[in-house]
mmCIF file of C-alpha atoms in Angstrom:
data_model
loop_
_atom_site.group_PDB
_atom_site.id
_atom_site.type_symbol
_atom_site.label_atom_id
_atom_site.label_comp_id
_atom_site.label_asym_id
_atom_site.label_seq_id
_atom_site.Cartn_x
_atom_site.Cartn_y
_atom_site.Cartn_z
ATOM 1 C CA MET A 1 18.998 -19.676 7.264
ATOM 2 C CA ILE A 2 15.518 -18.327 6.567
ATOM 3 C CA SER A 3 12.733 -20.532 7.804
ATOM 4 C CA THR A 4 10.235 -21.691 5.193
ATOM 5 C CA SER A 5 7.501 -22.161 7.807
ATOM 6 C CA LEU A 6 6.894 -18.493 8.624
ATOM 7 C CA SER A 7 4.218 -18.177 5.963
ATOM 8 C CA ASP A 8 2.184 -20.682 7.985
ATOM 9 C CA THR A 9 2.309 -18.574 11.166
ATOM 10 C CA ALA A 10 -1.256 -17.880 12.275
ATOM 11 C CA SER A 11 -2.520 -14.371 11.683
ATOM 12 C CA PRO A 12 -3.396 -12.533 14.898
ATOM 13 C CA TYR A 13 -6.228 -10.916 12.944
ATOM 14 C CA ALA A 14 -7.674 -14.076 11.360
ATOM 15 C CA ALA A 15 -10.677 -14.392 13.677
ATOM 16 C CA ALA A 16 -11.769 -10.787 13.108
ATOM 17 C CA LEU A 17 -11.342 -11.116 9.340
ATOM 18 C CA ALA A 18 -13.293 -14.384 9.250
ATOM 19 C CA ARG A 19 -16.403 -12.572 10.506
ATOM 20 C CA LEU A 20 -16.573 -10.531 7.301
ATOM 21 C CA PRO A 21 -18.186 -11.924 4.150
ATOM 22 C CA VAL A 22 -15.852 -11.606 1.173
ATOM 23 C CA ARG A 23 -16.393 -11.809 -2.576
ATOM 24 C CA ARG A 24 -13.546 -12.271 -5.091
ATOM 25 C CA CYS A 25 -14.135 -10.243 -8.257
ATOM 26 C CA GLU A 26 -12.315 -9.006 -11.335
ATOM 27 C CA ALA A 27 -12.479 -6.194 -13.866
ATOM 28 C CA GLU A 28 -10.878 -5.664 -17.260
ATOM 29 C CA LEU A 29 -9.056 -2.310 -17.194
ATOM 30 C CA LEU A 30 -6.405 -0.730 -19.444
ATOM 31 C CA GLY A 31 -5.612 -4.009 -21.149
ATOM 32 C CA GLY A 32 -5.204 -6.033 -17.944
ATOM 33 C CA THR A 33 -7.274 -7.953 -15.436
ATOM 34 C CA THR A 34 -7.667 -6.355 -12.010
ATOM 35 C CA ARG A 35 -8.643 -8.773 -9.289
ATOM 36 C CA TYR A 36 -10.210 -7.355 -6.174
ATOM 37 C CA TRP A 37 -11.780 -8.471 -2.921
ATOM 38 C CA ASP A 38 -15.115 -7.062 -1.773
ATOM 39 C CA TYR A 39 -15.534 -7.362 2.014
ATOM 40 C CA GLY A 40 -18.450 -6.666 4.305
ATOM 41 C CA ASP A 41 -22.011 -5.598 3.587
ATOM 42 C CA ALA A 42 -22.492 -4.876 -0.117
ATOM 43 C CA ASP A 43 -25.368 -2.530 0.791
ATOM 44 C CA ALA A 44 -23.470 -0.533 3.443
ATOM 45 C CA ALA A 45 -23.871 3.235 3.345
ATOM 46 C CA THR A 46 -20.080 3.749 3.284
ATOM 47 C CA THR A 47 -17.624 2.113 0.888
ATOM 48 C CA LEU A 48 -13.853 2.256 1.304
ATOM 49 C CA VAL A 49 -11.670 1.561 -1.726
ATOM 50 C CA LEU A 50 -8.210 0.565 -0.505
ATOM 51 C CA VAL A 51 -4.924 0.832 -2.430
ATOM 52 C CA HIS A 52 -1.979 -1.141 -1.038
ATOM 53 C CA GLY A 53 1.722 -0.328 -1.025
ATOM 54 C CA PHE A 54 4.676 -1.132 -3.278
ATOM 55 C CA ARG A 55 5.315 -4.847 -3.923
ATOM 56 C CA GLY A 56 2.410 -5.838 -1.710
ATOM 57 C CA ASP A 57 -1.096 -6.968 -2.558
ATOM 58 C CA HIS A 58 -4.528 -6.851 -0.934
ATOM 59 C CA HIS A 59 -3.436 -9.149 1.914
ATOM 60 C CA GLY A 60 -1.392 -6.341 3.455
ATOM 61 C CA LEU A 61 -4.449 -4.250 4.293
ATOM 62 C CA GLU A 62 -6.583 -7.146 5.565
ATOM 63 C CA PRO A 63 -5.636 -6.515 9.225
ATOM 64 C CA VAL A 64 -7.158 -3.030 8.934
ATOM 65 C CA VAL A 65 -10.135 -4.341 6.948
ATOM 66 C CA ALA A 66 -10.774 -6.855 9.730
ATOM 67 C CA GLN A 67 -11.250 -4.067 12.288
ATOM 68 C CA LEU A 68 -13.726 -1.955 10.304
ATOM 69 C CA GLU A 69 -17.378 -2.808 10.870
ATOM 70 C CA GLY A 70 -20.532 -1.657 9.139
ATOM 71 C CA MET A 71 -18.761 -0.730 5.919
ATOM 72 C CA ARG A 72 -18.125 -2.174 2.493
ATOM 73 C CA LEU A 73 -14.406 -2.488 1.751
ATOM 74 C CA ILE A 74 -13.066 -3.035 -1.762
ATOM 75 C CA SER A 75 -9.398 -3.959 -1.986
ATOM 76 C CA PRO A 76 -7.768 -4.573 -5.398
ATOM 77 C CA ASP A 77 -4.339 -5.900 -6.232
ATOM 78 C CA LEU A 78 -2.468 -3.182 -8.126
ATOM 79 C CA PRO A 79 -1.904 -4.067 -11.800
ATOM 80 C CA GLY A 80 1.129 -6.314 -12.114
ATOM 81 C CA PHE A 81 1.055 -7.338 -8.432
ATOM 82 C CA GLY A 82 -0.680 -10.116 -6.558
ATOM 83 C CA GLU A 83 -3.297 -11.711 -8.811
ATOM 84 C CA SER A 84 -3.769 -8.692 -11.105
ATOM 85 C CA THR A 85 -2.144 -8.853 -14.516
ATOM 86 C CA PRO A 86 -0.072 -5.953 -15.903
ATOM 87 C CA MET A 87 -1.648 -3.136 -17.874
ATOM 88 C CA THR A 88 -0.921 -3.134 -21.597
ATOM 89 C CA GLU A 89 -2.473 0.267 -22.309
ATOM 90 C CA ALA A 90 -0.553 2.229 -19.657
ATOM 91 C CA SER A 91 2.840 2.181 -17.984
ATOM 92 C CA HIS A 92 3.199 1.124 -14.357
ATOM 93 C CA ASP A 93 4.136 4.599 -13.218
ATOM 94 C CA ILE A 94 2.202 7.194 -11.237
ATOM 95 C CA GLU A 95 0.321 8.463 -14.290
ATOM 96 C CA GLY A 96 -0.585 4.916 -15.320
ATOM 97 C CA TYR A 97 -1.729 3.867 -11.865
ATOM 98 C CA ALA A 98 -3.750 7.077 -11.501
ATOM 99 C CA ARG A 99 -5.521 6.325 -14.784
ATOM 100 C CA TRP A 100 -6.157 2.813 -13.574
ATOM 101 C CA LEU A 101 -7.595 3.899 -10.207
ATOM 102 C CA ARG A 102 -9.931 6.417 -11.831
ATOM 103 C CA ALA A 103 -11.182 3.723 -14.198
ATOM 104 C CA PHE A 104 -11.472 1.159 -11.408
ATOM 105 C CA VAL A 105 -13.564 3.375 -9.122
ATOM 106 C CA ALA A 106 -15.751 4.570 -11.990
ATOM 107 C CA GLY A 107 -16.393 0.982 -13.047
ATOM 108 C CA LEU A 108 -17.621 -0.012 -9.593
ATOM 109 C CA GLY A 109 -20.650 2.267 -9.937
ATOM 110 C CA LEU A 110 -20.652 3.025 -6.221
ATOM 111 C CA THR A 111 -23.470 4.823 -4.457
ATOM 112 C CA GLY A 112 -23.579 6.312 -0.978
ATOM 113 C CA ARG A 113 -20.486 7.656 0.747
ATOM 114 C CA VAL A 114 -17.207 6.716 -0.973
ATOM 115 C CA VAL A 115 -13.802 6.956 0.708
ATOM 116 C CA LEU A 116 -10.419 6.358 -0.956
ATOM 117 C CA LEU A 117 -7.680 4.893 1.244
ATOM 118 C CA GLY A 118 -4.044 4.522 0.240
ATOM 119 C CA HIS A 119 -1.177 2.997 2.192
ATOM 120 C CA SER A 120 2.469 3.967 1.526
ATOM 121 C CA PHE A 121 2.935 3.835 -2.275
ATOM 122 C CA GLY A 122 -0.839 3.634 -2.448
ATOM 123 C CA SER A 123 -0.979 7.056 -0.784
ATOM 124 C CA ILE A 124 0.893 8.493 -3.776
ATOM 125 C CA VAL A 125 -1.404 6.718 -6.236
ATOM 126 C CA VAL A 126 -4.538 7.978 -4.476
ATOM 127 C CA SER A 127 -3.172 11.528 -4.238
ATOM 128 C CA ALA A 128 -2.107 11.643 -7.882
ATOM 129 C CA THR A 129 -5.519 10.316 -8.891
ATOM 130 C CA LEU A 130 -7.379 13.036 -6.986
ATOM 131 C CA ALA A 131 -5.035 15.838 -8.079
ATOM 132 C CA ASP A 132 -6.754 15.640 -11.476
ATOM 133 C CA PRO A 133 -9.775 17.965 -11.233
ATOM 134 C CA ALA A 134 -11.614 15.739 -13.715
ATOM 135 C CA ALA A 135 -11.401 12.727 -11.389
ATOM 136 C CA GLU A 136 -14.587 11.367 -9.857
ATOM 137 C CA ARG A 137 -14.610 12.879 -6.376
ATOM 138 C CA PRO A 138 -14.851 10.767 -3.223
ATOM 139 C CA ASP A 139 -16.458 12.020 -0.030
ATOM 140 C CA ALA A 140 -13.243 11.668 1.970
ATOM 141 C CA VAL A 141 -9.639 10.475 1.727
ATOM 142 C CA VAL A 142 -7.533 8.394 4.149
ATOM 143 C CA LEU A 143 -3.759 8.049 3.768
ATOM 144 C CA VAL A 144 -1.949 5.549 6.016
ATOM 145 C CA ASN A 145 1.842 5.872 6.331
ATOM 146 C CA PRO A 146 1.681 8.545 3.616
ATOM 147 C CA ILE A 147 4.886 9.204 1.693
ATOM 148 C CA GLY A 148 5.087 12.847 2.683
ATOM 149 C CA GLN A 149 8.453 13.843 1.252
ATOM 150 C CA PRO A 150 10.989 12.548 -1.312
ATOM 151 C CA ALA A 151 12.280 9.131 -0.260
ATOM 152 C CA LEU A 152 15.935 10.210 -0.302
ATOM 153 C CA GLN A 153 15.214 12.782 2.409
ATOM 154 C CA GLY A 154 13.944 10.204 4.901
ATOM 155 C CA PRO A 155 15.807 9.340 8.130
ATOM 156 C CA ARG A 156 17.169 6.262 6.383
ATOM 157 C CA GLY A 157 17.991 7.877 3.078
ATOM 158 C CA ILE A 158 21.078 5.654 2.823
ATOM 159 C CA LEU A 159 18.797 2.608 2.734
ATOM 160 C CA THR A 160 16.824 4.204 -0.085
ATOM 161 C CA ARG A 161 20.066 4.710 -2.001
ATOM 162 C CA LEU A 162 20.918 1.059 -1.445
ATOM 163 C CA ALA A 163 17.464 0.125 -2.689
ATOM 164 C CA ILE A 164 18.001 2.237 -5.806
ATOM 165 C CA PHE A 165 21.271 0.372 -6.455
ATOM 166 C CA TYR A 166 19.520 -2.960 -5.824
ATOM 167 C CA TYR A 167 16.825 -2.219 -8.402
ATOM 168 C CA TRP A 168 19.381 -0.795 -10.842
ATOM 169 C CA LEU A 169 21.369 -4.020 -10.565
ATOM 170 C CA ALA A 170 18.219 -6.101 -11.043
ATOM 171 C CA ALA A 171 17.560 -4.147 -14.247
ATOM 172 C CA ALA A 172 21.150 -4.430 -15.488
ATOM 173 C CA LEU A 173 21.454 -8.188 -15.043
ATOM 174 C CA PRO A 174 20.153 -10.684 -17.617
ATOM 175 C CA GLU A 175 16.397 -11.280 -17.270
ATOM 176 C CA ARG A 176 16.603 -14.557 -15.333
ATOM 177 C CA LEU A 177 19.252 -13.346 -12.885
ATOM 178 C CA GLY A 178 17.568 -9.969 -12.396
ATOM 179 C CA PHE A 179 14.231 -11.613 -11.689
ATOM 180 C CA ALA A 180 15.866 -13.967 -9.184
ATOM 181 C CA LEU A 181 17.562 -11.049 -7.419
ATOM 182 C CA LEU A 182 14.246 -9.233 -7.046
ATOM 183 C CA ARG A 183 12.740 -12.305 -5.389
ATOM 184 C CA ASN A 184 15.747 -13.141 -3.229
ATOM 185 C CA ARG A 185 14.398 -14.308 0.121
ATOM 186 C CA VAL A 186 17.384 -13.068 2.126
ATOM 187 C CA ILE A 187 16.939 -9.517 0.809
ATOM 188 C CA VAL A 188 13.195 -9.666 1.458
ATOM 189 C CA ARG A 189 13.884 -10.765 5.030
ATOM 190 C CA VAL A 190 16.409 -7.979 5.633
ATOM 191 C CA MET A 191 13.803 -5.475 4.430
ATOM 192 C CA SER A 192 11.186 -6.986 6.713
ATOM 193 C CA ILE A 193 13.473 -6.921 9.750
ATOM 194 C CA ALA A 194 14.405 -3.295 9.072
ATOM 195 C CA MET A 195 10.775 -2.131 8.942
ATOM 196 C CA ALA A 196 9.240 -4.114 11.803
ATOM 197 C CA LYS A 197 9.272 -2.254 15.127
ATOM 198 C CA THR A 198 7.231 -4.594 17.315
ATOM 199 C CA LYS A 199 9.003 -6.470 20.108
ATOM 200 C CA GLN A 200 6.412 -9.268 20.105
ATOM 201 C CA PRO A 201 8.119 -12.395 18.704
ATOM 202 C CA ALA A 202 4.922 -13.968 17.355
ATOM 203 C CA LEU A 203 3.882 -10.797 15.572
ATOM 204 C CA ARG A 204 7.347 -10.349 14.090
ATOM 205 C CA ARG A 205 7.292 -13.942 12.789
ATOM 206 C CA TRP A 206 3.905 -13.346 11.204
ATOM 207 C CA ILE A 207 5.054 -10.104 9.562
ATOM 208 C CA HIS A 208 8.109 -11.841 8.106
ATOM 209 C CA GLY A 209 5.837 -14.611 6.870
ATOM 210 C CA GLN A 210 3.576 -12.090 5.159
ATOM 211 C CA HIS A 211 6.537 -10.550 3.349
ATOM 212 C CA ASP A 212 7.848 -14.006 2.415
ATOM 213 C CA SER A 213 4.459 -14.909 0.945
ATOM 214 C CA TYR A 214 3.398 -11.726 -0.832
ATOM 215 C CA PHE A 215 6.308 -9.306 -1.280
ATOM 216 C CA SER A 216 7.515 -11.111 -4.395
ATOM 217 C CA ALA A 217 4.077 -11.641 -5.939
ATOM 218 C CA PHE A 218 4.682 -9.455 -8.981
ATOM 219 C CA SER A 219 4.254 -10.469 -12.596
ATOM 220 C CA ASP A 220 7.620 -9.577 -14.112
ATOM 221 C CA ARG A 221 10.765 -7.500 -13.760
ATOM 222 C CA ARG A 222 9.568 -4.629 -15.956
ATOM 223 C CA VAL A 223 6.496 -3.971 -13.798
ATOM 224 C CA VAL A 224 8.332 -3.910 -10.484
ATOM 225 C CA LEU A 225 11.110 -1.685 -11.840
ATOM 226 C CA GLU A 226 8.625 0.806 -13.303
ATOM 227 C CA ALA A 227 6.702 0.885 -10.026
ATOM 228 C CA PHE A 228 9.883 1.312 -7.970
ATOM 229 C CA ARG A 229 11.013 4.280 -10.035
ATOM 230 C CA ALA A 230 7.572 5.800 -9.510
ATOM 231 C CA SER A 231 7.745 5.201 -5.751
ATOM 232 C CA VAL A 232 11.008 7.130 -5.314
ATOM 233 C CA SER A 233 10.241 9.858 -7.871
ATOM 234 C CA HIS A 234 6.999 11.142 -6.375
ATOM 235 C CA ASP A 235 5.423 11.828 -2.998
ATOM 236 C CA VAL A 236 2.110 13.028 -1.630
ATOM 237 C CA SER A 237 3.328 16.584 -0.999
ATOM 238 C CA GLU A 238 3.350 17.413 -4.698
ATOM 239 C CA PHE A 239 -0.381 16.650 -5.001
ATOM 240 C CA ALA A 240 -1.778 17.660 -1.593
ATOM 241 C CA ALA A 241 -2.821 21.226 -2.389
ATOM 242 C CA ARG A 242 -5.058 19.985 -5.220
ATOM 243 C CA ILE A 243 -7.102 17.626 -3.024
ATOM 244 C CA PRO A 244 -10.036 19.555 -1.521
ATOM 245 C CA GLU A 245 -11.719 16.600 0.165
ATOM 246 C CA ARG A 246 -11.545 16.040 3.913
ATOM 247 C CA THR A 247 -8.375 14.011 4.411
ATOM 248 C CA LEU A 248 -7.121 11.859 7.279
ATOM 249 C CA LEU A 249 -3.396 11.214 7.598
ATOM 250 C CA VAL A 250 -2.536 8.230 9.807
ATOM 251 C CA ALA A 251 1.182 8.541 10.468
ATOM 252 C CA ALA A 252 3.733 6.578 12.492
ATOM 253 C CA VAL A 253 5.951 8.376 14.971
ATOM 254 C CA ASP A 254 8.864 6.029 14.188
ATOM 255 C CA ASP A 255 8.482 5.800 10.401
ATOM 256 C CA ASP A 256 11.896 5.409 8.733
ATOM 257 C CA ILE A 257 10.614 6.459 5.312
ATOM 258 C CA THR A 258 8.751 9.662 6.142
ATOM 259 C CA PRO A 259 9.648 11.155 9.548
ATOM 260 C CA ILE A 260 6.821 12.465 11.690
ATOM 261 C CA ALA A 261 8.046 16.064 11.283
ATOM 262 C CA ALA A 262 7.485 15.741 7.527
ATOM 263 C CA GLU A 263 3.998 14.318 8.118
ATOM 264 C CA ARG A 264 3.179 17.358 10.260
ATOM 265 C CA ARG A 265 4.314 19.626 7.437
ATOM 266 C CA LEU A 266 2.304 17.551 4.968
ATOM 267 C CA ARG A 267 -0.902 18.135 6.928
ATOM 268 C CA GLY A 268 -0.546 21.873 6.302
ATOM 269 C CA LEU A 269 -0.358 21.379 2.525
ATOM 270 C CA PHE A 270 -3.894 19.971 2.300
ATOM 271 C CA PRO A 271 -6.856 22.368 2.280
ATOM 272 C CA ASP A 272 -8.613 20.232 4.921
ATOM 273 C CA ALA A 273 -6.571 17.538 6.660
ATOM 274 C CA ARG A 274 -6.405 15.912 10.071
ATOM 275 C CA LEU A 275 -3.301 14.103 11.335
ATOM 276 C CA VAL A 276 -3.394 11.155 13.743
ATOM 277 C CA GLU A 277 0.000 10.069 15.068
ATOM 278 C CA ILE A 278 0.504 6.489 16.244
ATOM 279 C CA GLY A 279 3.462 5.779 18.497
ATOM 280 C CA GLY A 280 5.575 2.645 18.810
ATOM 281 C CA VAL A 281 5.338 1.729 15.138
ATOM 282 C CA GLY A 282 7.111 2.504 11.885
ATOM 283 C CA HIS A 283 6.089 1.954 8.269
ATOM 284 C CA LEU A 284 3.976 -1.101 9.071
ATOM 285 C CA ILE A 285 0.951 0.445 10.775
ATOM 286 C CA HIS A 286 -1.257 -1.937 8.779
ATOM 287 C CA TYR A 287 0.481 -4.964 10.343
ATOM 288 C CA GLU A 288 1.431 -3.746 13.812
ATOM 289 C CA LYS A 289 -1.273 -1.219 14.761
ATOM 290 C CA PRO A 290 -4.359 -1.985 12.631
ATOM 291 C CA VAL A 291 -6.750 -1.536 15.557
ATOM 292 C CA GLU A 292 -5.447 1.967 16.212
ATOM 293 C CA ALA A 293 -5.603 2.787 12.499
ATOM 294 C CA ALA A 294 -9.168 1.496 12.206
ATOM 295 C CA THR A 295 -10.219 3.485 15.276
ATOM 296 C CA ALA A 296 -8.793 6.665 13.739
ATOM 297 C CA ILE A 297 -10.628 5.948 10.474
ATOM 298 C CA GLU A 298 -13.947 5.269 12.202
ATOM 299 C CA GLU A 299 -13.711 8.418 14.312
ATOM 300 C CA PHE A 300 -12.821 10.463 11.249
ATOM 301 C CA LEU A 301 -15.741 9.115 9.231
ATOM 302 C CA ALA A 302 -18.152 9.492 12.125
#
């Protein structure tokens, strides 16, 4: 049986996050409402815009946000996920999300140094956005757990194939049953157990609680199916050569989605990229090793 109390497990990063001022904002973009959280000093010289991964929301990157000082950090929920409503003027595919991110950043009217950060699926969205030469250019790019090769080529390609079947079945079933399957707590827990690498019981409980609370916070079946197809149909490698900005890749040695060898190859596809490898963690750097990730980001930006 899956415990219903895990979502109440205290965050190990709560105290650090509580020190940051935060403002909840929203913007009307492409026929939907994007809600975003603006952390830190609004007048800071450096602003990071953070894009979270598939089926998550802004909460997933808060452990990293909590470790970054002296910066402004703007973290939206992707359209159709978390508290953001779906787009009505674009599909929820890579092209649609790239259009959305360009519009979102432009609408912020940022000054000073601007950095785009994407985690997992967000790394594809950020890369696709910047591959357009007409996009507003940031000063630097950070990709955490970047999807560096096609998902089916990963060390657990069989799990990706199972995921493809799972989402196909969710699309084939009647609306109510398909929606229920997508939010099935047992399947969410299996996913969480498969990705977590930490041996710390308290941290594992908290990670499972985060997935219980936020992994099913999507608006409807159509959005999540469109986004899933996008997540397995594209990867950062197809856009890397068209991103001239200084880029930091923060990769996990034990990532089951993109192996570290592929991340090393990915670094060579960018005109100007640095790779930081973090050991003892898989695809959940943002939950298990946020201090190490933040340190890499700060050193890169310094």
